Structures are given as C-alpha cells and as structure tokens.
Coordinates of C-alpha atoms in Angstrom, one line a residue:
X1384 CA -23.6 -123.4 -175.2
X1385 CA -23.3 -120.1 -174.1
X1386 CA -26.3 -118.1 -172.4
X1387 CA -27.2 -114.6 -172.6
X1388 CA -30.0 -111.8 -172.3
X1389 CA -31.9 -111.7 -175.6
X1390 CA -34.5 -108.9 -176.4
X1391 CA -37.5 -109.7 -178.7
X1392 CA -41.1 -108.1 -178.9
X1393 CA -40.2 -105.4 -176.6
X1394 CA -39.5 -108.2 -173.6
X1395 CA -36.1 -109.4 -172.3
X1396 CA -35.0 -112.9 -171.6
X1397 CA -32.3 -114.3 -169.2
X1398 CA -30.3 -117.4 -170.0
X1399 CA -31.1 -117.9 -173.3
X1400 CA -29.8 -118.3 -176.6
X1401 CA -31.1 -118.1 -180.8
X1402 CA -31.4 -120.9 -183.0
X1403 CA -29.0 -119.4 -185.0
X1404 CA -26.4 -119.4 -182.1
X1405 CA -27.1 -123.0 -181.5
X1406 CA -26.5 -123.9 -185.2
X1407 CA -23.4 -122.1 -185.2
X1408 CA -21.8 -122.9 -181.8
X1409 CA -22.9 -126.6 -182.0
X1410 CA -21.3 -126.8 -185.9
X1411 CA -18.0 -125.7 -184.8
X1412 CA -18.3 -127.7 -181.9
X1413 CA -18.5 -131.3 -183.8
X1414 CA -16.1 -129.8 -186.5
X1415 CA -13.4 -129.6 -184.1
X1416 CA -14.3 -132.9 -182.2
X1417 CA -12.2 -136.0 -182.5
X1418 CA -15.0 -138.5 -183.3
X1419 CA -17.0 -136.1 -185.9
X1420 CA -14.4 -134.3 -187.5
X1421 CA -14.4 -131.1 -190.2
X1422 CA -16.9 -133.1 -192.6
X1423 CA -20.1 -132.4 -190.1
X1424 CA -22.6 -130.1 -192.1
X1425 CA -25.0 -127.5 -191.1
X1426 CA -27.6 -129.4 -192.2
X1427 CA -26.9 -132.5 -190.0
X1428 CA -26.3 -130.4 -186.6
X1429 CA -29.8 -128.8 -187.7
X1430 CA -31.2 -132.1 -187.3
X1431 CA -29.2 -132.9 -184.1
X1432 CA -30.9 -129.8 -182.5
X1433 CA -34.3 -130.9 -183.8
X1434 CA -34.0 -134.2 -182.1
X1435 CA -32.6 -132.4 -179.1
X1436 CA -36.1 -130.5 -178.9
X1437 CA -38.2 -133.5 -179.6
X1438 CA -36.6 -135.1 -176.7
X1439 CA -36.8 -132.0 -174.6
X1440 CA -33.2 -131.5 -174.2
X1441 CA -33.8 -127.9 -174.9
X1442 CA -37.2 -125.8 -175.3
X1443 CA -38.6 -122.7 -176.6
X1444 CA -38.5 -119.7 -174.7
X1445 CA -41.9 -120.3 -173.3
X1446 CA -41.3 -123.7 -172.4
X1447 CA -42.6 -125.5 -175.7
X1448 CA -41.0 -128.9 -176.8
X1449 CA -42.0 -132.5 -178.2
X1450 CA -41.5 -131.6 -181.9
X1451 CA -39.2 -131.0 -184.7
X1452 CA -39.9 -127.6 -185.7
X1453 CA -36.4 -126.4 -185.2
X1454 CA -35.4 -124.2 -187.8
X1455 CA -32.2 -121.7 -188.4
X1456 CA -33.3 -118.3 -187.2
X1457 CA -34.0 -115.8 -184.5
X1458 CA -36.1 -118.3 -182.4
X1459 CA -34.9 -118.3 -178.6
X1460 CA -34.7 -121.5 -176.7
X1461 CA -33.5 -122.4 -173.2
X1462 CA -32.4 -125.7 -171.4
X1463 CA -35.1 -127.1 -169.2
X1464 CA -35.1 -126.3 -165.6
X1465 CA -34.8 -130.0 -164.4
X1466 CA -33.0 -132.7 -166.7
X1467 CA -34.8 -134.7 -169.3
X1468 CA -33.9 -138.1 -168.3
X1469 CA -36.3 -140.3 -166.8
X1470 CA -35.9 -141.0 -163.1
X1471 CA -34.4 -144.1 -162.5
X1472 CA -36.4 -146.9 -159.9
X1473 CA -35.4 -146.8 -156.7
X1474 CA -33.1 -149.0 -155.0
X1475 CA -33.7 -151.7 -152.3
X1476 CA -30.9 -153.2 -150.3
X1477 CA -30.4 -156.5 -149.2
X1478 CA -28.7 -157.9 -146.4
X1479 CA -25.9 -158.6 -148.6
X1480 CA -25.6 -154.8 -149.2
X1481 CA -26.2 -155.1 -152.7
X1482 CA -28.9 -153.5 -154.6
X1483 CA -31.8 -154.7 -157.0
X1484 CA -34.1 -152.7 -159.1
X1485 CA -37.8 -152.9 -157.5
X1486 CA -40.2 -152.5 -160.4
X1487 CA -44.0 -151.4 -159.9
X1488 CA -46.5 -154.4 -160.0
X1489 CA -50.5 -154.3 -161.3
X1490 CA -51.9 -153.7 -157.7
X1491 CA -49.4 -150.5 -157.4
X1492 CA -51.7 -148.5 -160.0
X1493 CA -54.7 -147.4 -158.7
X1494 CA -57.6 -147.2 -160.3
X1495 CA -58.6 -143.8 -162.0
X1496 CA -62.3 -142.6 -163.5
X1497 CA -62.1 -141.4 -166.8
X1498 CA -64.6 -139.7 -169.1
X1499 CA -65.2 -141.3 -172.5
X1500 CA -63.1 -138.9 -174.3
X1501 CA -60.0 -139.1 -172.2
X1502 CA -57.1 -140.6 -173.0
X1503 CA -56.8 -143.6 -170.9
X1504 CA -53.0 -144.2 -169.5
X1505 CA -50.9 -146.8 -170.6
X1506 CA -50.9 -149.3 -168.0
X1507 CA -47.6 -151.9 -168.1
X1508 CA -47.0 -155.0 -166.1
X1509 CA -43.8 -155.6 -164.6
X1510 CA -42.2 -157.3 -167.3
X1511 CA -43.4 -154.9 -169.8
X1512 CA -42.2 -152.0 -167.3
X1513 CA -38.7 -153.7 -167.2
X1514 CA -38.4 -154.1 -170.6
X1515 CA -39.2 -150.6 -171.8
X1516 CA -37.3 -149.1 -169.0
X1517 CA -34.2 -151.2 -169.5
X1518 CA -34.2 -150.0 -173.4
X1519 CA -34.6 -146.5 -172.3
X1520 CA -31.8 -146.3 -169.6
X1521 CA -29.9 -148.6 -171.3
X1522 CA -27.8 -151.7 -169.5
X1523 CA -24.9 -149.8 -169.0
X1524 CA -22.4 -151.9 -167.0
X1525 CA -19.8 -150.1 -164.0
X1526 CA -17.3 -148.3 -165.8
X1527 CA -14.8 -145.8 -164.9
X1528 CA -12.6 -143.1 -166.6
X1529 CA -8.5 -143.7 -167.4
X1530 CA -6.8 -140.6 -168.0
X1531 CA -3.8 -140.7 -170.7
X1532 CA -0.1 -138.9 -168.7
X1533 CA 0.1 -135.9 -170.5
X1534 CA 2.1 -135.2 -173.5
X1535 CA 5.0 -132.6 -173.2
X1536 CA 5.6 -130.1 -175.8
X1537 CA 9.1 -132.1 -176.4
X1538 CA 7.4 -135.3 -176.8
X1539 CA 4.6 -134.0 -179.7
X1540 CA 8.1 -132.5 -181.3
X1541 CA 9.6 -135.9 -181.1
X1542 CA 6.5 -137.9 -182.5
X1543 CA 6.5 -135.2 -185.4
X1544 CA 10.1 -135.9 -186.1
X1545 CA 9.3 -139.8 -185.9
X1546 CA 6.7 -139.9 -188.1
X1547 CA 7.7 -137.3 -190.6
X1548 CA 10.9 -139.2 -191.2
X1549 CA 9.3 -142.6 -191.3
X1550 CA 6.1 -141.5 -194.1
X1551 CA 9.4 -139.9 -196.1
X1552 CA 11.5 -143.6 -196.1
X1553 CA 7.7 -145.1 -196.9
X1554 CA 7.7 -142.6 -200.1
X1555 CA 11.2 -143.3 -200.6
X1556 CA 10.7 -147.0 -200.6
X1557 CA 14.1 -147.0 -198.8
X1558 CA 14.4 -149.9 -196.3
X1559 CA 16.6 -146.6 -194.4
X1560 CA 17.5 -143.3 -194.2
X1561 CA 21.0 -144.1 -193.4
X1562 CA 23.1 -142.4 -195.9
X1563 CA 20.3 -139.7 -197.6
X1564 CA 20.6 -137.4 -194.0
X1565 CA 21.6 -136.9 -190.4
X1566 CA 18.4 -137.3 -188.5
X1567 CA 20.0 -136.1 -185.1
X1568 CA 20.9 -132.7 -186.8
X1569 CA 17.1 -131.9 -187.9
X1570 CA 15.7 -129.5 -185.5
X1571 CA 12.2 -131.1 -184.8
X1572 CA 10.7 -127.4 -183.6
X1573 CA 11.3 -126.3 -187.5
X1574 CA 8.9 -129.2 -188.6
X1575 CA 5.9 -127.9 -186.0
X1576 CA 6.7 -124.4 -186.9
X1577 CA 6.3 -125.0 -190.5
X1578 CA 3.4 -126.9 -190.3
X1579 CA 0.9 -124.7 -187.9
X1580 CA 3.0 -121.2 -188.1
X1581 CA 1.9 -120.1 -191.5
X1582 CA -0.5 -117.2 -193.4
X1583 CA -3.7 -117.6 -195.1
X1584 CA -1.4 -118.5 -198.2
X1585 CA 0.5 -121.2 -196.3
X1586 CA 4.1 -119.0 -196.5
X1587 CA 5.6 -119.8 -193.2
X1588 CA 5.6 -116.4 -190.2
X1589 CA 8.6 -116.1 -188.9
X1590 CA 8.9 -114.7 -185.2
X1591 CA 12.6 -113.5 -185.2
X1592 CA 12.7 -110.4 -187.7
X1593 CA 16.3 -110.8 -188.0
X1594 CA 15.6 -114.2 -190.1
X1595 CA 13.3 -112.1 -192.4
X1596 CA 14.0 -111.1 -195.7
X1597 CA 15.5 -107.7 -195.9
X1598 CA 12.8 -105.1 -196.7
X1599 CA 14.6 -103.8 -200.1
X1600 CA 14.6 -107.5 -201.3
X1601 CA 11.2 -108.4 -200.5
X1602 CA 9.8 -104.8 -202.4
X1603 CA 12.1 -105.7 -205.5
X1604 CA 10.6 -109.5 -205.3
X1605 CA 7.0 -108.1 -205.1
X1606 CA 7.5 -105.5 -207.7
X1607 CA 8.5 -108.7 -210.0
X1608 CA 5.7 -110.8 -209.0
X1609 CA 3.3 -108.3 -209.3
X1610 CA 4.2 -106.5 -212.2
X1611 CA 2.9 -103.9 -213.9
X1612 CA 1.0 -103.1 -210.7
X1613 CA 4.2 -102.4 -209.3
X1614 CA 4.7 -103.0 -205.3
X1615 CA 6.1 -100.7 -202.9
X1616 CA 8.3 -99.4 -205.1
X1617 CA 8.1 -95.6 -206.4
X1618 CA 10.4 -94.9 -208.4
X1619 CA 9.9 -93.9 -212.3
X1620 CA 9.6 -96.3 -214.5
X1621 CA 12.4 -96.7 -217.6
X1622 CA 13.2 -98.9 -219.9
X1623 CA 15.2 -101.8 -218.3
X1624 CA 14.1 -101.1 -214.9
X1625 CA 12.9 -104.6 -214.8
X1626 CA 16.1 -106.2 -215.2
X1627 CA 17.9 -104.0 -212.9
X1628 CA 15.0 -105.2 -210.3
X1629 CA 15.5 -108.6 -211.4
X1630 CA 19.5 -108.3 -210.7
X1631 CA 19.1 -107.0 -207.4
X1632 CA 17.4 -110.0 -206.2
X1633 CA 19.6 -112.4 -207.6
X1634 CA 22.3 -110.6 -206.6
X1635 CA 21.1 -111.2 -202.5
X1636 CA 20.2 -115.0 -203.0
X1637 CA 23.7 -115.8 -205.2
X1638 CA 25.5 -113.9 -202.3
X1639 CA 24.2 -116.5 -199.3
X1640 CA 26.8 -119.0 -198.0
X1641 CA 24.6 -121.8 -198.6
X1642 CA 21.6 -123.0 -200.8
X1643 CA 17.9 -122.8 -199.6
X1644 CA 17.6 -126.4 -199.8
X1645 CA 20.5 -126.9 -197.1
X1646 CA 23.4 -128.6 -197.6
X1647 CA 22.6 -131.6 -195.2
X1648 CA 19.4 -132.3 -197.2
X1649 CA 21.4 -132.4 -201.0
X1650 CA 21.5 -135.9 -200.8
X1651 CA 17.5 -136.6 -200.0
X1652 CA 16.7 -134.0 -202.4
X1653 CA 19.0 -135.4 -205.0
X1654 CA 17.3 -139.0 -204.4
X1655 CA 14.0 -137.8 -205.4
X1656 CA 15.2 -137.0 -208.7
X1657 CA 14.5 -140.6 -209.6
X1658 CA 11.1 -140.2 -208.5
X1659 CA 10.2 -137.3 -211.3
X1660 CA 8.5 -139.7 -214.1
X1661 CA 6.1 -140.4 -211.0
X1662 CA 4.7 -136.7 -210.6
X1663 CA 2.6 -137.6 -207.6
X1664 CA 5.0 -140.0 -205.7
X1665 CA 7.8 -137.0 -206.2
X1666 CA 5.5 -134.2 -205.2
X1667 CA 4.3 -135.9 -202.0
X1668 CA 8.4 -136.5 -201.3
X1669 CA 9.1 -133.0 -201.9
X1670 CA 6.4 -131.9 -199.7
X1671 CA 7.8 -134.1 -196.6
X1672 CA 11.3 -133.0 -197.5
X1673 CA 10.2 -129.3 -197.5
X1674 CA 9.0 -129.5 -193.9
X1675 CA 12.4 -130.5 -193.1
X1676 CA 13.9 -127.0 -193.5
X1677 CA 15.0 -124.4 -191.1
X1678 CA 11.7 -122.2 -191.0
X1679 CA 13.6 -119.1 -192.6
X1680 CA 14.7 -121.0 -195.7
X1681 CA 11.4 -122.4 -196.1
X1682 CA 9.9 -119.0 -196.1
X1683 CA 12.8 -117.5 -198.6
X1684 CA 12.1 -120.9 -200.6
X1685 CA 7.9 -120.2 -200.9
X1686 CA 8.5 -116.5 -201.5
X1687 CA 11.3 -117.1 -204.5
X1688 CA 9.1 -119.6 -205.8
X1689 CA 5.9 -117.5 -206.4
X1690 CA 8.0 -115.1 -207.6
X1691 CA 9.6 -117.3 -210.3
X1692 CA 6.0 -118.8 -211.4
X1693 CA 4.2 -115.7 -211.1
X1694 CA 7.0 -114.1 -213.7
X1695 CA 7.2 -117.4 -216.2
X1696 CA 2.9 -117.1 -216.3
X1697 CA 2.4 -113.3 -216.8
X1698 CA 2.5 -112.4 -220.6
X1699 CA 2.8 -108.7 -219.6
X1700 CA 5.9 -108.5 -218.3
X1701 CA 8.8 -108.1 -221.1
X1702 CA 11.7 -110.2 -221.8
X1703 CA 14.1 -110.1 -219.0
X1704 CA 17.0 -111.1 -221.3
X1705 CA 17.8 -111.3 -225.2
X1706 CA 18.8 -114.4 -225.8
X1707 CA 16.6 -116.8 -223.3
X1708 CA 13.2 -116.6 -222.4
X1709 CA 11.9 -115.9 -219.2
X1710 CA 11.3 -119.3 -217.9
X1711 CA 14.8 -120.4 -218.5
X1712 CA 16.0 -117.4 -217.0
X1713 CA 14.7 -118.0 -213.6
X1714 CA 15.8 -121.7 -213.6
X1715 CA 19.3 -120.6 -214.7
X1716 CA 19.4 -117.7 -212.4
X1717 CA 18.1 -119.2 -209.2
X1718 CA 18.8 -123.1 -209.4
X1719 CA 22.2 -122.8 -207.6
X1720 CA 21.0 -120.6 -205.2
X1721 CA 17.9 -123.2 -204.4
X1722 CA 20.1 -126.5 -204.4
X1723 CA 23.9 -127.5 -204.7
X1724 CA 26.3 -129.7 -202.8
X1725 CA 29.4 -128.5 -200.8
X1726 CA 31.8 -130.0 -202.7
X1727 CA 30.4 -128.2 -205.6
X1728 CA 30.4 -131.3 -208.1
X1729 CA 30.1 -131.2 -212.0
X1730 CA 26.8 -132.7 -212.0
X1731 CA 25.2 -130.4 -209.7
X1732 CA 24.2 -127.6 -212.4
X1733 CA 22.7 -130.3 -214.0
X1734 CA 20.5 -132.0 -211.2
X1735 CA 19.8 -128.4 -209.9
X1736 CA 18.0 -127.5 -212.9
X1737 CA 16.1 -130.5 -213.2
X1738 CA 14.8 -130.3 -209.9
X1739 CA 14.2 -126.6 -209.8
X1740 CA 12.3 -126.8 -213.2
X1741 CA 9.9 -129.8 -211.3
X1742 CA 9.4 -127.7 -208.2
X1743 CA 8.9 -124.4 -210.3
X1744 CA 5.9 -125.9 -212.3
X1745 CA 4.6 -127.6 -208.9
X1746 CA 5.4 -124.9 -206.4
X1747 CA 1.8 -125.0 -205.5
X1748 CA 1.4 -128.5 -204.2
X1749 CA 5.2 -129.0 -203.2
X1750 CA 5.1 -125.8 -200.7
X1751 CA 1.9 -126.9 -198.5
X1752 CA 1.7 -128.9 -195.7
X1753 CA 1.4 -132.7 -196.6
X1754 CA -1.9 -133.4 -195.3
X1755 CA -1.6 -136.8 -195.1
X1756 CA 1.1 -136.6 -192.7
X1757 CA -0.1 -134.1 -191.0
X1758 CA -3.8 -136.1 -190.3
X1759 CA -1.5 -139.3 -189.6
X1760 CA 0.1 -137.4 -186.9
X1761 CA -2.7 -135.5 -185.5
X1762 CA -4.3 -138.5 -185.3
X1763 CA -2.1 -140.4 -183.4
X1764 CA -1.7 -137.6 -180.7
X1765 CA -5.6 -137.2 -180.0
X1766 CA -5.2 -141.0 -179.4
X1767 CA -2.4 -140.7 -176.7
X1768 CA -4.7 -137.6 -175.3
X1769 CA -7.8 -139.6 -175.1
X1770 CA -9.5 -140.7 -172.4
X1771 CA -9.9 -143.9 -172.4
X1772 CA -13.7 -146.0 -170.8
X1773 CA -13.2 -149.0 -169.0
X1774 CA -15.7 -151.2 -168.0
X1775 CA -16.1 -153.7 -165.3
X1776 CA -15.1 -157.3 -166.7
X1777 CA -13.6 -156.2 -169.8
X1778 CA -10.1 -156.9 -170.9
X1779 CA -7.8 -153.6 -169.6
X1780 CA -5.6 -152.1 -172.4
X1781 CA -2.2 -153.3 -172.7
X1782 CA -0.7 -150.1 -171.3
X1783 CA -2.8 -150.3 -168.0
X1784 CA -2.3 -153.9 -167.4
X1785 CA -0.5 -154.5 -163.9
X1786 CA 2.7 -157.1 -164.8
X1787 CA 4.2 -159.5 -162.3
X1788 CA 7.9 -160.6 -162.6
X1789 CA 9.9 -163.5 -161.3
X1790 CA 11.6 -162.8 -157.9
X1791 CA 15.5 -163.8 -158.1
X1792 CA 16.4 -166.1 -155.2
X1793 CA 19.5 -167.9 -154.4
X1794 CA 21.4 -171.4 -155.3
X1795 CA 20.6 -172.9 -152.2
X1796 CA 16.5 -171.5 -152.1
X1797 CA 16.2 -172.8 -155.6
X1798 CA 17.7 -176.5 -154.6
X1799 CA 15.9 -176.8 -151.2
X1800 CA 12.3 -175.8 -153.5
X1801 CA 13.2 -178.4 -156.0
X1802 CA 13.7 -181.1 -153.3
X1803 CA 10.4 -180.5 -151.6
X1804 CA 8.4 -180.1 -154.9
X1805 CA 10.1 -183.8 -155.6
X1806 CA 9.3 -185.1 -152.4
X1807 CA 5.5 -184.1 -152.1
X1808 CA 3.8 -186.2 -154.1
X1809 CA 6.2 -189.2 -152.6
X1810 CA 4.7 -188.0 -149.2
X1811 CA 0.9 -187.9 -150.2
X1812 CA 1.5 -191.4 -152.3
X1813 CA 2.7 -192.9 -148.7
X1814 CA 0.0 -191.0 -146.8
X1815 CA -2.8 -192.6 -149.3
X1816 CA -1.0 -196.1 -148.9
X1817 CA -1.7 -196.2 -145.2
X1818 CA -4.8 -194.6 -144.9
X1819 CA -6.5 -196.8 -148.0
X1820 CA -8.3 -199.0 -145.6
X1821 CA -9.7 -201.4 -148.4
X1822 CA -6.0 -203.1 -149.1
X1823 CA -4.8 -206.0 -147.5
X1824 CA -1.6 -206.2 -145.5
X1825 CA 0.1 -207.6 -148.1
X1826 CA -0.9 -205.4 -151.3
X1827 CA 0.3 -202.6 -148.8
X1828 CA 3.6 -204.0 -148.3
X1829 CA 3.9 -204.4 -151.9
X1830 CA 2.8 -201.3 -152.8
X1831 CA 5.4 -199.6 -150.2
X1832 CA 8.4 -201.4 -151.7
X1833 CA 7.1 -199.7 -155.2
X1834 CA 7.7 -196.5 -153.3
X1835 CA 11.7 -196.9 -153.9
X1836 CA 12.7 -197.2 -150.4
X1837 CA 16.0 -196.6 -151.3
X1838 CA 15.6 -193.2 -152.7
X1839 CA 13.6 -191.9 -149.4
X1840 CA 17.1 -192.8 -147.7
X1841 CA 18.8 -190.4 -149.6
X1842 CA 16.3 -187.7 -148.8
X1843 CA 14.9 -187.9 -145.1
X1844 CA 13.3 -184.6 -145.2
X1845 CA 10.0 -186.3 -145.5
X1846 CA 7.6 -186.0 -142.1
X1847 CA 8.7 -188.9 -139.6
X1848 CA 4.8 -189.9 -139.1
X1849 CA 4.4 -190.8 -142.9
X1850 CA 7.0 -193.4 -143.1
X1851 CA 6.0 -197.1 -142.0
X1852 CA 8.2 -199.7 -140.6
X1853 CA 7.7 -202.3 -142.4
X1854 CA 7.4 -205.2 -139.5
X1855 CA 3.9 -206.6 -138.9
X1856 CA 3.2 -208.3 -135.8
X1857 CA 3.8 -212.0 -135.9
X1858 CA -0.2 -212.8 -134.0
X1859 CA -1.9 -210.3 -135.7
X1860 CA -5.4 -209.9 -134.8
X1861 CA -7.8 -208.9 -137.4
X1862 CA -9.2 -205.4 -136.6
X1863 CA -12.9 -204.5 -136.6
X1864 CA -12.3 -202.7 -139.8
X1865 CA -11.5 -206.3 -141.3
X1866 CA -7.6 -205.5 -142.0
X1867 CA -5.0 -206.6 -140.1
X1868 CA -3.0 -203.8 -137.7
X1869 CA 0.0 -202.6 -138.8
X1870 CA 2.6 -200.9 -136.9
X1871 CA 3.2 -197.1 -137.3
X1872 CA 6.5 -196.2 -135.8
X1873 CA 8.6 -193.0 -136.4
X1874 CA 11.4 -193.2 -139.6
X1875 CA 14.6 -193.8 -138.3
X1876 CA 17.7 -194.2 -140.7
X1877 CA 16.8 -197.2 -142.6
X1878 CA 13.5 -199.5 -143.6
X1879 CA 13.4 -202.3 -142.3

C-alpha cells in the first residue's frame, strides 16, 4: 500500500493513506491476483478492510482500532508501529536439540487485587491456553517455497500456438488438423499480437506503419462508415460522390495479390461453412481462425468489416448501385477480396459469398478475441509461473520428484550377481542346519542330503567353512549339550 503525507484539519501526517485510497488500491490488487480474479467487487474489498481494522492490521491516524467502522471516505489510516500478530511462546531446547513449546501454568500468574467494578482478567490453565493459542496461531507444519523455472517469451508463444490449434481442432470436431492447415507456417507472434496489441474497440494496432492502410484509403473508409458526417475528407459533395468513394476503396482491396484470409488458411475457413447452421459454434471457430491471421491482415479485415456493416445498417446513405441493394453490393464487391483459393476454382465465388455474409452479420463477435481461449491459456501460464508451497512429509509434486535409474552392467557382472543371489539362500540353510542344537546327528544327515550336494559341487563359490564333511566319528560321545559331535572340515572337491 503506497504511503505518503496527508493534511487534514490544518495538520500534516506522514506515512499514511486515506480510506478511499486503500479501497481503490486493494480492489485493483485483488482483481489482478490469480487467486481472486476480476469478479471481486468494491463492497467485498470494503468488508475485508473492515476486518483488517478490527484485527489491528491497520489503525486510524490516532491509533484507534478494534471495531468495523471503516468507510470509503477521506479518513486517514496507517499501519501499526508493531506487528499485530500475537507473540509465539518461547522455545526451550532439550538435549537432543529438539524444541518444545513451554506453556504457562496456573502458578505462573500473580494474584492481583481488583476493585469490585473492575473487569477481571481471564485466567487460563495450561490445557485451555494451549487450545486457544493453537487455534490462534494455527498448527502450520514446516514448509518451503518451490519456484518454477522462468518461462521464456518463446515458450509463451509456443504455448499460445499449441493451445489455439488444439482449441480449433476441438471446435471443428476433427481428429487432426492435417490437411486443413500447415501449423509450421503459422507465426505464433501474430497470435499474441492479435490478442494483446489492440485498441479500445478491439482493432489491432500495428507497430510498423509501413503495414498500415494508405491514408487516403483509410479516409475513404471512414467517410463511408460515418456517412453523412463524412470524415477527414473535405471535398465538396456532389451527386454520386459516395459511389466514387466506394470505388476507390474497392479498387485498393481488389488489387491485392492475396485475400485477407490468406491462401494458407483457405481450407480451414471453408471447412467452417459446414458449421454455419450452428451459429454459436461457427462464430467461435471463426474467432479462433481469425487469430491465426497476420496482424496487418487482421487489422484490414476488421476495418473493412466495420465499414461494410455500418453501410448496411445506415438508412441515410443513398443507394450505391441502381440494380442491387447496399447489402448485396457489399458482399459482391468484397467477398473475393476476403476469401478465394489460389487455384481460382468455380465454387470460390459461392463459398466466399456465403462465408462473408455470415461474417458481416456477426462481425461484432467474430472479430473479438475469444475469451474462453484466452482464459484457458492465461490460467495455464499462471499455473506454470505459480510458486508452490511444499509441506514437510507431504507427497512431492511429480515435476519435483527425484528419479533413480538402473545402472547398466556387463554380461559377466550379471552372471556373477545371478549366481551369488542363488547361492546365498543355500548357504544360509546350511548354516542353520549346523547351528541347530535341537537336531540329532541323524536328522542333520538327512537335511544335508536334501541340500542337493551335486548342485553344490558345481558351484564351489560358497565359503568353505559352511560345508560339512559327512563323516561322523566311530566312537562319538554325547556332548554336554546332549548332541553327538560332528566333524566340521573344510570343503575340498567332493562331499563324502
């Protein structure tokens, strides 16, 4: 919130702001914020400021706060000199360097002698104090901010282009745009320019003046569009003057080498003709297609359509042709300037007439920026730029999870690992048989036979001390453990 000096009642105050300034500034801030949006009203902003005043986030110029009497007026407010947050309980450290919150006990409060009419302070025990302050300060776990990688202007252009073509494909109900247009030939910079570089009327603004319409053509179009108020033309009026002005404009557009909707997008615009019965769908499709036009073509199309529409709606302009009406004349004169194929097929005139008639009748909507598409792209970009809060113990976002990969090994290493992994269970089994004091010698012999000695002979990699030579003393004595002694000898080549 900007702070400055204000003067009221013949006195100046530094570092403050008026209530109206706070409402205007915070309202604009909330409307631009991605978590709130442009639908935030001033009444809602005023309610929020009232809560700020009640909770001592702000105070009036005399330091008063605690009620919700904030109004949209010239009353002065400021920020309090200290933080309005309640202090956290002090930390006490244990030997393990961990800390715990120490809450006051009943004995920590000193008795105070009060008068009969005085307000008695609220004395809380430890449990009540803990409950109240855990609600006040919140049980917030440890967290960290994760900043996304900055999005370059090139990436923004590519996102706009990709999402625009995807949206168009969805509207047309096609599995692919192959055969409709060459996406590689489209300039993504034109899309961004057509969306954001516009005037209050939504007409594209050109930075390169060499791409602009000639001044005399622009003046002639204004003269017809604003008839009979004229325009910048100061020539004397004479019978048939308006027809000559129209001929001047028509000659300029008819001499252009390429139509305004371009040869590259011809198939795309023609494919929309099948959707004209569904006016809303066709309008949305044309909105998106017109964003793909070069910026100078889109501006010329907007100005020409505005002129054609105004001429058709103007009841004061005289007939511009003796044989046909002004509406039909506009379509016949400029349809070929707006849409035609590079091969000049026989159906071009019919297709162009049908499409231009629809565009002229719905020009106010068609030549607007598609709000639905713009919202989707901006929300997607906002999500990519948004700083994320990661809480301790929470599942990390997929984009931030560290990945582990397998390490490639040689064939010899693989064989060695496979052999060792197969031998370890056998070695553990033999070790258990040897150490089992509850088994008799006979049972141990039996279990050793079940261990498949033939297989052991083929794999001599086991530790030698784990293998039992199956030879029992002829005169064995019972040991102190009640089990006959067996001889443990190193394993050589065979098991006997």
